[in-house]
Amino acid sequence: MYELCLMCPEDRVESVSEALDALDALSVSVEDADAQTDAEQALFGEPGMPPPKDGWQRSRIVALFPQRAAAEEAQSLLQLQDFFAGCSLLGIREVTEQDWVRLTQSQFAPVDITPEFWIVPTWHELPAAATRSIRLDPGLAFGTGTHPTTRMCLRWIAQRGAQGQDLGRVLDYGCGSGILAIGAAKFGAVDIDAVDIDTAAVESTEYNAQANHVQLRAGLPDAAQGEYQTVLANILATPLKVLAPLLCAHVAQGGHLVLAGILERQTDELKAAYAPYLQLDVADTEDGWVLMTARRAADSATGTGR
């Protein structure tokens, strides 16, 4: 493999990237040329939304080609284009052969949720302190146990399990890899529905459940039926607000609602969105994220309880 490296101003990034794609580059990446310097610029965007900008004021574009000749041809053709004005060539270099599987694996270590409960990739030995564990490898679906939102949900599950409290019937809404549903099963839940709008997440959940020797039902959202003692949803604040009436309708009398994917500054928004149904409170915080929970009173009617 060979990398063609270019320097482009922000207003040329889109045109150059599209041209490289048309020239059959295997991949095209855009990086801040001033990263890790005082001139570094942060660009933030919401998942699923267009990026706020196509690049940085000084963008480094790297295109990957299968042969040097293809990279050299792309380099020559780009220099003839009007839109290449203001851009510069940084050169072509051969990509060093690496064991990509081993490199990827090295980036994922066991994650402790509690001192006794761990998320462990299959290529790692179980930590000596782990009395409970989830075997989970990184894949296409969200949820490896490394993100604060996932850890807080799993901590909540583990704490209830440690206190001997029955999770009852469980719904994992937006299950991703199925990690929360599997965590619930590890702490005694036996009636579990895990649902997601992404069929790849459903398949991932089924695979991971089998790998962890637990029983659950995975499917699309319409597979969630009736009421549950525990409703878990680790998504993002905006869809959580939209889903408020649906999720609360699934919470049984005396049941718990557990929400994550919420930034600290979004706490009041979520409380307001759920106020007609349940009273949310912050149960945990980590790295700017919050876990919010609510419990429906045992004698309340569905949809109106606090």
Short mmCIF file of C-alpha atoms in Angstrom, two decimals:
data_model
loop_
_atom_site.label_atom_id
_atom_site.label_comp_id
_atom_site.label_asym_id
_atom_site.label_seq_id
_atom_site.Cartn_x
_atom_site.Cartn_y
_atom_site.Cartn_z
CA MET A 1 0.00 0.00 0.00
CA TYR A 2 1.09 3.59 -0.67
CA GLU A 3 -0.05 6.85 0.90
CA LEU A 4 -0.30 10.09 -1.09
CA CYS A 5 -0.08 12.99 1.37
CA LEU A 6 -1.32 16.50 0.59
CA MET A 7 -1.76 19.83 2.37
CA CYS A 8 -4.95 21.76 1.61
CA PRO A 9 -6.77 24.83 2.91
CA GLU A 10 -10.24 24.26 4.31
CA ASP A 11 -12.09 25.45 1.19
CA ARG A 12 -10.29 22.88 -1.02
CA VAL A 13 -10.78 19.81 1.16
CA GLU A 14 -14.08 18.65 -0.31
CA SER A 15 -13.00 19.04 -3.95
CA VAL A 16 -9.66 17.30 -3.43
CA SER A 17 -11.24 14.47 -1.41
CA GLU A 18 -13.89 13.86 -4.08
CA ALA A 19 -11.20 13.85 -6.79
CA LEU A 20 -9.12 11.31 -4.90
CA ASP A 21 -12.17 9.12 -4.50
CA ALA A 22 -12.82 9.36 -8.25
CA LEU A 23 -9.18 8.37 -8.83
CA ASP A 24 -9.89 5.07 -7.01
CA ALA A 25 -8.18 5.80 -3.72
CA LEU A 26 -8.90 2.94 -1.32
CA SER A 27 -9.51 5.48 1.47
CA VAL A 28 -9.21 9.23 2.04
CA SER A 29 -8.68 10.73 5.50
CA VAL A 30 -8.56 14.37 6.58
CA GLU A 31 -6.55 15.47 9.62
CA ASP A 32 -5.76 18.74 11.34
CA ALA A 33 -2.22 19.60 10.18
CA ASP A 34 -1.80 21.60 13.39
CA ALA A 35 -2.91 18.80 15.72
CA GLN A 36 -1.14 18.75 19.10
CA THR A 37 0.13 22.32 18.63
CA ASP A 38 -1.12 25.67 19.93
CA ALA A 39 -2.86 26.19 16.56
CA GLU A 40 -4.96 23.00 16.85
CA GLN A 41 -8.68 23.45 16.10
CA ALA A 42 -11.40 21.29 17.65
CA LEU A 43 -14.31 20.29 15.42
CA PHE A 44 -17.31 18.70 17.16
CA GLY A 45 -20.39 17.20 15.53
CA GLU A 46 -23.41 15.21 16.67
CA PRO A 47 -23.50 11.53 15.61
CA GLY A 48 -25.60 11.09 12.47
CA MET A 49 -25.38 14.79 11.58
CA PRO A 50 -23.20 16.40 8.86
CA PRO A 51 -19.81 17.61 10.14
CA PRO A 52 -19.69 21.34 10.98
CA LYS A 53 -16.85 21.81 8.45
CA ASP A 54 -15.20 19.72 5.74
CA GLY A 55 -11.78 20.27 7.25
CA TRP A 56 -9.42 22.53 9.14
CA GLN A 57 -7.73 25.78 8.08
CA ARG A 58 -4.66 23.65 7.33
CA SER A 59 -5.83 20.15 6.48
CA ARG A 60 -3.60 17.17 5.83
CA ILE A 61 -5.22 14.75 3.38
CA VAL A 62 -3.96 11.18 3.15
CA ALA A 63 -5.12 8.92 0.31
CA LEU A 64 -4.32 5.21 0.25
CA PHE A 65 -3.54 3.43 -3.05
CA PRO A 66 -2.72 -0.24 -3.78
CA GLN A 67 0.31 0.56 -6.02
CA ARG A 68 2.85 3.38 -6.20
CA ALA A 69 1.99 3.94 -9.89
CA ALA A 70 -1.64 4.69 -8.97
CA ALA A 71 -0.55 7.18 -6.30
CA GLU A 72 1.87 8.87 -8.74
CA GLU A 73 -0.84 9.13 -11.41
CA ALA A 74 -3.26 10.70 -8.91
CA GLN A 75 -0.54 13.14 -7.85
CA SER A 76 0.09 14.21 -11.46
CA LEU A 77 -3.58 14.59 -12.35
CA LEU A 78 -4.38 16.65 -9.25
CA GLN A 79 -1.70 19.20 -10.06
CA LEU A 80 -3.43 19.94 -13.40
CA GLN A 81 -6.76 20.87 -11.78
CA ASP A 82 -7.86 24.44 -11.07
CA PHE A 83 -9.21 23.46 -7.64
CA PHE A 84 -5.72 22.32 -6.59
CA ALA A 85 -4.58 25.96 -6.34
CA GLY A 86 -3.41 26.66 -2.80
CA CYS A 87 -2.71 22.97 -2.14
CA SER A 88 0.70 21.33 -1.92
CA LEU A 89 2.14 17.84 -2.25
CA LEU A 90 3.84 16.29 0.77
CA GLY A 91 4.94 13.13 -1.03
CA ILE A 92 4.25 9.43 -1.44
CA ARG A 93 5.33 6.84 1.09
CA GLU A 94 5.03 3.09 1.38
CA VAL A 95 2.85 1.87 4.25
CA THR A 96 4.81 -0.34 6.62
CA GLU A 97 3.48 -3.88 6.89
CA GLN A 98 1.81 -4.48 10.25
CA ASP A 99 -0.15 -7.17 12.00
CA TRP A 100 -3.36 -5.13 12.07
CA VAL A 101 -5.26 -7.71 14.11
CA ARG A 102 -2.62 -7.70 16.84
CA LEU A 103 -2.40 -3.88 16.73
CA THR A 104 -6.17 -3.54 17.11
CA GLN A 105 -6.25 -6.03 19.94
CA SER A 106 -3.54 -4.13 21.80
CA GLN A 107 -5.86 -1.12 22.00
CA PHE A 108 -8.52 -2.99 24.00
CA ALA A 109 -7.71 -4.12 27.53
CA PRO A 110 -10.04 -5.54 30.21
CA VAL A 111 -12.32 -2.88 31.74
CA ASP A 112 -13.33 -3.02 35.40
CA ILE A 113 -16.93 -2.01 36.09
CA THR A 114 -16.60 -2.89 39.77
CA PRO A 115 -13.63 -4.61 41.47
CA GLU A 116 -15.36 -7.97 40.85
CA PHE A 117 -17.15 -7.33 37.51
CA TRP A 118 -15.11 -6.92 34.30
CA ILE A 119 -15.54 -6.59 30.53
CA VAL A 120 -12.83 -8.76 28.97
CA PRO A 121 -11.91 -9.22 25.27
CA THR A 122 -11.69 -12.88 24.30
CA TRP A 123 -7.93 -12.69 23.68
CA HIS A 124 -7.24 -11.61 27.29
CA GLU A 125 -7.06 -13.77 30.39
CA LEU A 126 -9.67 -13.06 33.03
CA PRO A 127 -8.35 -10.82 35.82
CA ALA A 128 -7.91 -12.70 39.09
CA ALA A 129 -10.42 -10.44 40.84
CA ALA A 130 -13.20 -11.05 38.30
CA THR A 131 -15.98 -13.12 39.84
CA ARG A 132 -18.32 -12.01 37.04
CA SER A 133 -17.34 -11.03 33.51
CA ILE A 134 -18.64 -10.30 30.04
CA ARG A 135 -16.52 -11.58 27.15
CA LEU A 136 -16.87 -8.95 24.42
CA ASP A 137 -14.78 -8.03 21.39
CA PRO A 138 -15.05 -4.68 19.57
CA GLY A 139 -17.33 -4.89 16.53
CA LEU A 140 -19.75 -2.91 14.39
CA ALA A 141 -22.26 -2.28 17.18
CA PHE A 142 -21.81 0.33 19.92
CA GLY A 143 -20.93 -0.90 23.39
CA THR A 144 -17.56 -2.30 24.48
CA GLY A 145 -17.62 -1.13 28.09
CA THR A 146 -15.03 1.59 27.57
CA HIS A 147 -17.43 4.55 27.32
CA PRO A 148 -18.57 6.26 30.55
CA THR A 149 -22.27 5.86 29.65
CA THR A 150 -21.91 2.09 29.27
CA ARG A 151 -19.86 1.77 32.46
CA MET A 152 -22.41 3.76 34.50
CA CYS A 153 -25.30 1.57 33.28
CA LEU A 154 -23.37 -1.59 34.10
CA ARG A 155 -22.41 -0.20 37.52
CA TRP A 156 -26.09 0.43 38.25
CA ILE A 157 -26.91 -3.16 37.27
CA ALA A 158 -24.01 -4.55 39.32
CA GLN A 159 -24.92 -2.51 42.42
CA ARG A 160 -28.49 -3.78 42.37
CA GLY A 161 -27.25 -7.31 41.88
CA ALA A 162 -24.79 -6.96 44.76
CA GLN A 163 -27.65 -5.76 46.98
CA GLY A 164 -29.68 -8.84 46.08
CA GLN A 165 -32.37 -6.80 44.28
CA ASP A 166 -34.16 -8.62 41.46
CA LEU A 167 -33.98 -6.83 38.10
CA GLY A 168 -37.18 -8.61 37.04
CA ARG A 169 -38.19 -8.48 33.39
CA VAL A 170 -35.61 -6.35 31.53
CA LEU A 171 -35.76 -4.22 28.38
CA ASP A 172 -32.53 -2.97 26.78
CA TYR A 173 -33.75 -0.34 24.29
CA GLY A 174 -31.09 0.57 21.71
CA CYS A 175 -29.02 -2.46 22.66
CA GLY A 176 -26.02 -2.01 20.33
CA SER A 177 -23.69 -4.89 21.16
CA GLY A 178 -26.15 -6.18 23.77
CA ILE A 179 -23.72 -5.44 26.59
CA LEU A 180 -26.35 -4.09 29.02
CA ALA A 181 -28.75 -6.96 28.39
CA ILE A 182 -25.90 -9.44 28.88
CA GLY A 183 -24.87 -7.60 32.06
CA ALA A 184 -28.43 -7.93 33.37
CA ALA A 185 -28.34 -11.66 32.63
CA LYS A 186 -25.04 -11.99 34.49
CA PHE A 187 -26.77 -10.56 37.55
CA GLY A 188 -29.71 -12.92 37.48
CA ALA A 189 -32.25 -11.54 34.99
CA VAL A 190 -33.87 -14.34 33.01
CA ASP A 191 -36.57 -12.54 30.99
CA ILE A 192 -34.74 -10.05 28.76
CA ASP A 193 -35.67 -8.24 25.55
CA ALA A 194 -32.89 -6.39 23.69
CA VAL A 195 -34.01 -4.23 20.76
CA ASP A 196 -32.37 -1.88 18.26
CA ILE A 197 -33.27 -0.16 14.98
CA ASP A 198 -30.04 -1.52 13.43
CA THR A 199 -30.19 -5.14 12.25
CA ALA A 200 -26.38 -5.37 12.64
CA ALA A 201 -26.83 -4.55 16.34
CA VAL A 202 -29.48 -7.27 16.67
CA GLU A 203 -27.11 -9.81 15.08
CA SER A 204 -24.23 -8.62 17.27
CA THR A 205 -26.38 -8.95 20.40
CA GLU A 206 -27.39 -12.50 19.49
CA TYR A 207 -23.76 -13.47 18.83
CA ASN A 208 -22.49 -11.89 22.05
CA ALA A 209 -25.25 -13.49 24.11
CA GLN A 210 -24.30 -16.93 22.79
CA ALA A 211 -20.62 -16.24 23.44
CA ASN A 212 -21.47 -15.37 27.06
CA HIS A 213 -23.84 -18.32 27.52
CA VAL A 214 -26.85 -16.19 28.44
CA GLN A 215 -30.42 -16.26 27.22
CA LEU A 216 -32.20 -13.20 25.81
CA ARG A 217 -34.46 -12.19 22.92
CA ALA A 218 -32.98 -9.74 20.39
CA GLY A 219 -35.02 -7.95 17.75
CA LEU A 220 -36.23 -4.70 16.25
CA PRO A 221 -38.05 -2.15 18.48
CA ASP A 222 -41.52 -3.63 17.91
CA ALA A 223 -40.31 -6.76 19.74
CA ALA A 224 -40.56 -4.78 23.00
CA GLN A 225 -43.97 -5.66 24.37
CA GLY A 226 -45.70 -4.91 27.67
CA GLU A 227 -44.15 -3.72 30.92
CA TYR A 228 -40.73 -4.35 32.43
CA GLN A 229 -39.28 -4.02 35.91
CA THR A 230 -36.08 -2.59 34.43
CA VAL A 231 -35.93 -0.43 31.29
CA LEU A 232 -32.41 0.49 30.12
CA ALA A 233 -31.70 2.98 27.32
CA ASN A 234 -28.16 4.13 26.58
CA ILE A 235 -28.64 6.24 23.45
CA LEU A 236 -28.31 10.06 23.18
CA ALA A 237 -30.24 12.94 24.71
CA THR A 238 -32.25 13.92 21.60
CA PRO A 239 -33.72 10.47 20.84
CA LEU A 240 -34.24 9.89 24.58
CA LYS A 241 -36.46 12.99 24.70
CA VAL A 242 -38.46 11.79 21.69
CA LEU A 243 -38.81 8.31 23.23
CA ALA A 244 -40.00 9.56 26.63
CA PRO A 245 -43.66 8.45 26.35
CA LEU A 246 -42.73 5.10 24.79
CA LEU A 247 -40.02 4.19 27.31
CA CYS A 248 -42.11 5.27 30.31
CA ALA A 249 -45.06 3.23 29.07
CA HIS A 250 -42.84 0.14 29.29
CA VAL A 251 -41.98 0.72 32.99
CA ALA A 252 -44.06 -1.48 35.28
CA GLN A 253 -45.38 -0.42 38.70
CA GLY A 254 -42.44 -0.39 41.07
CA GLY A 255 -40.09 -0.62 38.08
CA HIS A 256 -36.96 1.36 37.21
CA LEU A 257 -36.06 3.48 34.21
CA VAL A 258 -32.31 3.91 33.56
CA LEU A 259 -31.16 6.42 30.93
CA ALA A 260 -27.64 7.22 29.66
CA GLY A 261 -26.01 9.02 26.75
CA ILE A 262 -26.72 12.34 28.47
CA LEU A 263 -24.23 15.17 29.00
CA GLU A 264 -24.32 17.04 32.31
CA ARG A 265 -25.58 20.20 30.58
CA GLN A 266 -28.55 18.24 29.17
CA THR A 267 -29.86 17.12 32.57
CA ASP A 268 -32.61 19.74 32.88
CA GLU A 269 -33.81 19.05 29.32
CA LEU A 270 -34.29 15.37 30.11
CA LYS A 271 -36.03 16.09 33.42
CA ALA A 272 -38.50 18.37 31.61
CA ALA A 273 -39.14 15.85 28.81
CA TYR A 274 -39.91 13.04 31.28
CA ALA A 275 -41.77 15.15 33.88
CA PRO A 276 -45.26 14.24 32.56
CA TYR A 277 -44.46 10.57 33.09
CA LEU A 278 -41.71 10.01 35.66
CA GLN A 279 -39.38 12.06 37.83
CA LEU A 280 -35.79 11.65 36.69
CA ASP A 281 -32.82 12.15 39.00
CA VAL A 282 -29.07 11.97 38.43
CA ALA A 283 -27.78 8.67 39.82
CA ASP A 284 -24.17 8.75 38.64
CA THR A 285 -21.67 10.97 36.79
CA GLU A 286 -18.44 10.30 34.92
CA ASP A 287 -16.30 12.46 32.62
CA GLY A 288 -19.07 14.96 31.89
CA TRP A 289 -21.77 12.31 31.33
CA VAL A 290 -24.66 11.50 33.66
CA LEU A 291 -26.81 8.48 34.42
CA MET A 292 -30.43 9.37 35.12
CA THR A 293 -32.95 7.07 36.77
CA ALA A 294 -36.58 7.08 37.83
CA ARG A 295 -38.84 4.64 39.64
CA ARG A 296 -42.56 4.23 39.11
CA ALA A 297 -44.46 4.04 42.38
CA ALA A 298 -45.85 0.61 43.10
CA ASP A 299 -49.41 1.94 43.26
CA SER A 300 -49.29 4.26 40.23
CA ALA A 301 -51.04 3.85 36.90
CA THR A 302 -48.83 3.45 33.82
CA GLY A 303 -48.03 6.76 32.15
CA THR A 304 -48.86 8.96 35.17
CA GLY A 305 -46.73 7.68 38.04
CA ARG A 306 -43.81 9.39 39.74
#
